[in-house]
């Protein structure tokens, strides 16, 4: 198991609550989906890199356990 900790603007949280007043809207960070996807590979060890714009997200699982996850910015290859 893991816990993903991230922040989101209060204005976005309030907007979601206003749009769906009778529901609890689950909010997940994209890294949660990346971790779950990496876990489905079924390998003893997996390093997943997700590139987007000027960022790369590293997800490393070892024996099915999350070892490391972080997002880094970059300006050039």
CSV table of N, CA and C in Angstrom, one decimal:
chain,number,residue,atom,x,y,z
A,1,UNK,N,0.8,-1.2,0.0
A,1,UNK,CA,0.0,0.0,0.0
A,1,UNK,C,0.9,1.2,0.0
A,2,UNK,N,0.3,2.3,-0.4
A,2,UNK,CA,1.0,3.6,-0.4
A,2,UNK,C,0.0,4.7,-0.2
A,3,UNK,N,0.5,5.9,0.1
A,3,UNK,CA,-0.3,7.0,0.3
A,3,UNK,C,0.3,8.1,-0.6
A,4,UNK,N,-0.6,8.7,-1.4
A,4,UNK,CA,-0.2,9.7,-2.3
A,4,UNK,C,-0.6,11.1,-1.7
A,5,UNK,N,0.4,11.9,-1.5
A,5,UNK,CA,0.1,13.2,-0.9
A,5,UNK,C,0.3,14.3,-1.9
A,6,UNK,N,-0.7,15.2,-2.1
A,6,UNK,CA,-0.5,16.3,-3.0
A,6,UNK,C,-1.4,17.4,-2.6
A,7,UNK,N,-1.2,18.5,-3.2
A,7,UNK,CA,-2.1,19.7,-2.9
A,7,UNK,C,-2.9,20.1,-4.1
A,8,UNK,N,-4.0,20.7,-3.9
A,8,UNK,CA,-4.8,21.3,-5.0
A,8,UNK,C,-5.4,22.6,-4.5
A,9,UNK,N,-5.6,23.5,-5.4
A,9,UNK,CA,-6.1,24.8,-5.0
A,9,UNK,C,-7.5,24.7,-4.4
A,10,UNK,N,-7.7,25.5,-3.4
A,10,UNK,CA,-9.0,25.5,-2.7
A,10,UNK,C,-10.1,25.9,-3.7
A,11,UNK,N,-9.8,26.8,-4.6
A,11,UNK,CA,-10.8,27.2,-5.6
A,11,UNK,C,-11.3,26.0,-6.4
A,12,UNK,N,-10.4,25.1,-6.8
A,12,UNK,CA,-10.8,23.9,-7.5
A,12,UNK,C,-11.6,23.0,-6.7
A,13,UNK,N,-11.2,22.8,-5.4
A,13,UNK,CA,-12.0,21.9,-4.5
A,13,UNK,C,-13.4,22.5,-4.3
A,14,UNK,N,-13.5,23.8,-4.1
A,14,UNK,CA,-14.8,24.4,-3.9
A,14,UNK,C,-15.6,24.3,-5.1
A,15,UNK,N,-15.0,24.5,-6.3
A,15,UNK,CA,-15.8,24.4,-7.6
A,15,UNK,C,-16.4,23.0,-7.7
A,16,UNK,N,-15.6,22.0,-7.5
A,16,UNK,CA,-16.0,20.6,-7.6
A,16,UNK,C,-17.2,20.4,-6.6
A,17,UNK,N,-17.1,20.9,-5.4
A,17,UNK,CA,-18.1,20.7,-4.4
A,17,UNK,C,-19.4,21.4,-4.9
A,18,UNK,N,-19.3,22.5,-5.5
A,18,UNK,CA,-20.5,23.3,-6.0
A,18,UNK,C,-21.1,22.5,-7.2
A,19,UNK,N,-20.3,21.9,-8.0
A,19,UNK,CA,-20.8,21.3,-9.2
A,19,UNK,C,-21.5,20.0,-8.9
A,20,UNK,N,-21.1,19.3,-7.8
A,20,UNK,CA,-21.6,18.0,-7.4
A,20,UNK,C,-21.9,18.0,-5.9
A,21,UNK,N,-22.9,18.8,-5.5
A,21,UNK,CA,-23.2,19.0,-4.1
A,21,UNK,C,-23.7,17.7,-3.4
A,22,UNK,N,-24.2,16.8,-4.1
A,22,UNK,CA,-24.8,15.6,-3.4
A,22,UNK,C,-23.8,14.4,-3.5
A,23,UNK,N,-22.6,14.6,-4.0
A,23,UNK,CA,-21.7,13.5,-4.1
A,23,UNK,C,-20.3,13.9,-3.5
A,24,UNK,N,-19.6,12.9,-3.1
A,24,UNK,CA,-18.2,13.0,-2.7
A,24,UNK,C,-17.4,12.8,-4.0
A,25,UNK,N,-16.7,13.7,-4.4
A,25,UNK,CA,-15.9,13.6,-5.7
A,25,UNK,C,-14.5,13.1,-5.3
A,26,UNK,N,-14.1,11.9,-5.7
A,26,UNK,CA,-12.8,11.4,-5.4
A,26,UNK,C,-11.8,12.2,-6.3
A,27,UNK,N,-10.7,12.6,-5.7
A,27,UNK,CA,-9.6,13.3,-6.5
A,27,UNK,C,-8.4,12.5,-6.3
A,28,UNK,N,-7.8,12.1,-7.4
A,28,UNK,CA,-6.5,11.4,-7.4
A,28,UNK,C,-5.5,12.1,-8.3
A,29,UNK,N,-4.3,12.0,-7.8
A,29,UNK,CA,-3.2,12.6,-8.6
A,29,UNK,C,-2.8,11.6,-9.7
A,30,UNK,N,-2.3,12.1,-10.8
A,30,UNK,CA,-1.9,11.2,-11.9
A,30,UNK,C,-0.9,10.2,-11.5
A,31,UNK,N,0.0,10.5,-10.5
A,31,UNK,CA,1.0,9.5,-10.1
A,31,UNK,C,0.3,8.2,-9.5
A,32,UNK,N,-0.8,8.4,-8.9
A,32,UNK,CA,-1.5,7.2,-8.4
A,32,UNK,C,-1.9,6.2,-9.6
A,33,UNK,N,-2.3,6.8,-10.7
A,33,UNK,CA,-2.7,5.9,-11.8
A,33,UNK,C,-1.4,5.3,-12.4
A,34,UNK,N,-0.3,6.1,-12.4
A,34,UNK,CA,1.0,5.5,-12.9
A,34,UNK,C,1.5,4.4,-12.0
A,35,UNK,N,1.4,4.5,-10.7
A,35,UNK,CA,1.8,3.5,-9.8
A,35,UNK,C,1.0,2.2,-10.0
A,36,UNK,N,-0.3,2.4,-10.1
A,36,UNK,CA,-1.2,1.3,-10.3
A,36,UNK,C,-0.9,0.6,-11.6
A,37,UNK,N,-0.6,1.3,-12.7
A,37,UNK,CA,-0.3,0.8,-14.0
A,37,UNK,C,1.0,0.0,-13.9
A,38,UNK,N,2.0,0.6,-13.2
A,38,UNK,CA,3.3,-0.1,-13.1
A,38,UNK,C,3.1,-1.4,-12.4
A,39,UNK,N,2.3,-1.5,-11.4
A,39,UNK,CA,2.0,-2.7,-10.6
A,39,UNK,C,1.4,-3.8,-11.4
A,40,UNK,N,0.7,-3.4,-12.5
A,40,UNK,CA,0.0,-4.5,-13.3
A,40,UNK,C,1.0,-5.1,-14.2
A,41,UNK,N,2.2,-4.6,-14.4
A,41,UNK,CA,3.2,-5.3,-15.3
A,41,UNK,C,3.5,-6.7,-14.8
A,42,UNK,N,3.4,-7.0,-13.5
A,42,UNK,CA,3.7,-8.3,-13.0
A,42,UNK,C,5.2,-8.7,-13.0
A,43,UNK,N,6.0,-7.7,-13.0
A,43,UNK,CA,7.5,-8.0,-13.0
A,43,UNK,C,7.9,-7.9,-11.5
A,44,UNK,N,9.1,-8.6,-11.2
A,44,UNK,CA,9.6,-8.5,-9.9
A,44,UNK,C,10.1,-7.0,-9.6
A,45,UNK,N,10.6,-6.4,-10.6
A,45,UNK,CA,11.1,-5.0,-10.5
A,45,UNK,C,10.7,-4.3,-11.7
A,46,UNK,N,10.2,-3.0,-11.6
A,46,UNK,CA,9.8,-2.2,-12.7
A,46,UNK,C,10.1,-0.8,-12.5
A,47,UNK,N,10.7,-0.2,-13.5
A,47,UNK,CA,11.0,1.3,-13.5
A,47,UNK,C,10.1,1.9,-14.6
A,48,UNK,N,9.2,2.7,-14.3
A,48,UNK,CA,8.4,3.4,-15.3
A,48,UNK,C,8.7,4.9,-15.3
A,49,UNK,N,8.9,5.3,-16.5
A,49,UNK,CA,9.2,6.8,-16.8
A,49,UNK,C,8.0,7.3,-17.6
A,50,UNK,N,7.4,8.4,-17.1
A,50,UNK,CA,6.3,9.1,-17.8
A,50,UNK,C,6.8,10.5,-18.2
A,51,UNK,N,6.9,10.8,-19.5
A,51,UNK,CA,7.3,12.1,-19.9
A,51,UNK,C,6.1,12.9,-20.4
A,52,UNK,N,6.1,14.2,-20.0
A,52,UNK,CA,5.1,15.1,-20.4
A,52,UNK,C,5.7,16.5,-20.4
A,53,UNK,N,5.6,17.2,-21.6
A,53,UNK,CA,6.1,18.5,-21.6
A,53,UNK,C,7.5,18.6,-21.1
A,54,UNK,N,7.7,19.4,-20.0
A,54,UNK,CA,9.0,19.5,-19.4
A,54,UNK,C,9.1,18.8,-18.1
A,55,UNK,N,8.4,17.7,-17.9
A,55,UNK,CA,8.4,16.9,-16.7
A,55,UNK,C,8.6,15.4,-17.0
A,56,UNK,N,9.2,14.7,-16.1
A,56,UNK,CA,9.2,13.3,-16.1
A,56,UNK,C,8.9,12.7,-14.7
A,57,UNK,N,8.1,11.7,-14.7
A,57,UNK,CA,7.7,11.1,-13.5
A,57,UNK,C,8.4,9.7,-13.4
A,58,UNK,N,9.1,9.4,-12.3
A,58,UNK,CA,9.8,8.1,-12.1
A,58,UNK,C,8.9,7.3,-11.1
A,59,UNK,N,8.6,6.1,-11.5
A,59,UNK,CA,8.0,5.1,-10.6
A,59,UNK,C,8.8,3.9,-10.6
A,60,UNK,N,9.3,3.5,-9.4
A,60,UNK,CA,10.1,2.3,-9.3
A,60,UNK,C,9.4,1.3,-8.3
A,61,UNK,N,9.1,0.1,-8.7
A,61,UNK,CA,8.5,-0.9,-7.9
A,61,UNK,C,9.5,-2.0,-7.8
A,62,UNK,N,9.7,-2.6,-6.6
A,62,UNK,CA,10.6,-3.8,-6.4
A,62,UNK,C,9.8,-4.8,-5.7
A,63,UNK,N,9.7,-6.0,-6.3
A,63,UNK,CA,8.9,-7.1,-5.7
A,63,UNK,C,7.5,-6.6,-5.4
A,64,UNK,N,6.9,-5.8,-6.3
A,64,UNK,CA,5.6,-5.3,-6.2
A,64,UNK,C,5.4,-4.2,-5.2
A,65,UNK,N,6.4,-3.8,-4.5
A,65,UNK,CA,6.3,-2.7,-3.5
A,65,UNK,C,6.9,-1.4,-4.1
A,66,UNK,N,6.2,-0.3,-3.8
A,66,UNK,CA,6.6,1.0,-4.3
A,66,UNK,C,7.9,1.3,-3.5
A,67,UNK,N,9.0,1.6,-4.3
A,67,UNK,CA,10.2,2.0,-3.7
A,67,UNK,C,10.5,3.5,-3.8
A,68,UNK,N,10.0,4.1,-5.0
A,68,UNK,CA,10.3,5.5,-5.2
A,68,UNK,C,9.3,6.0,-6.2
A,69,UNK,N,8.9,7.2,-6.0
A,69,UNK,CA,8.0,7.9,-7.0
A,69,UNK,C,8.3,9.4,-6.8
A,70,UNK,N,8.6,10.1,-7.9
A,70,UNK,CA,8.8,11.5,-7.9
A,70,UNK,C,8.7,12.1,-9.3
A,71,UNK,N,8.4,13.4,-9.3
A,71,UNK,CA,8.3,14.1,-10.6
A,71,UNK,C,9.3,15.2,-10.7
A,72,UNK,N,10.0,15.3,-11.8
A,72,UNK,CA,11.1,16.2,-12.0
A,72,UNK,C,10.9,17.0,-13.2
A,73,UNK,N,11.2,18.3,-13.1
A,73,UNK,CA,11.2,19.2,-14.3
A,73,UNK,C,12.5,19.2,-15.0
A,74,UNK,N,12.5,19.4,-16.3
A,74,UNK,CA,13.7,19.6,-17.1
A,74,UNK,C,13.5,20.5,-18.2
A,75,UNK,N,14.6,21.1,-18.7
A,75,UNK,CA,14.5,22.1,-19.8
A,75,UNK,C,15.0,21.6,-21.1
A,76,UNK,N,15.9,20.6,-21.1
A,76,UNK,CA,16.4,20.1,-22.3
A,76,UNK,C,16.7,18.6,-22.2
A,77,UNK,N,16.8,17.9,-23.3
A,77,UNK,CA,17.1,16.5,-23.3
A,77,UNK,C,18.4,16.2,-22.6
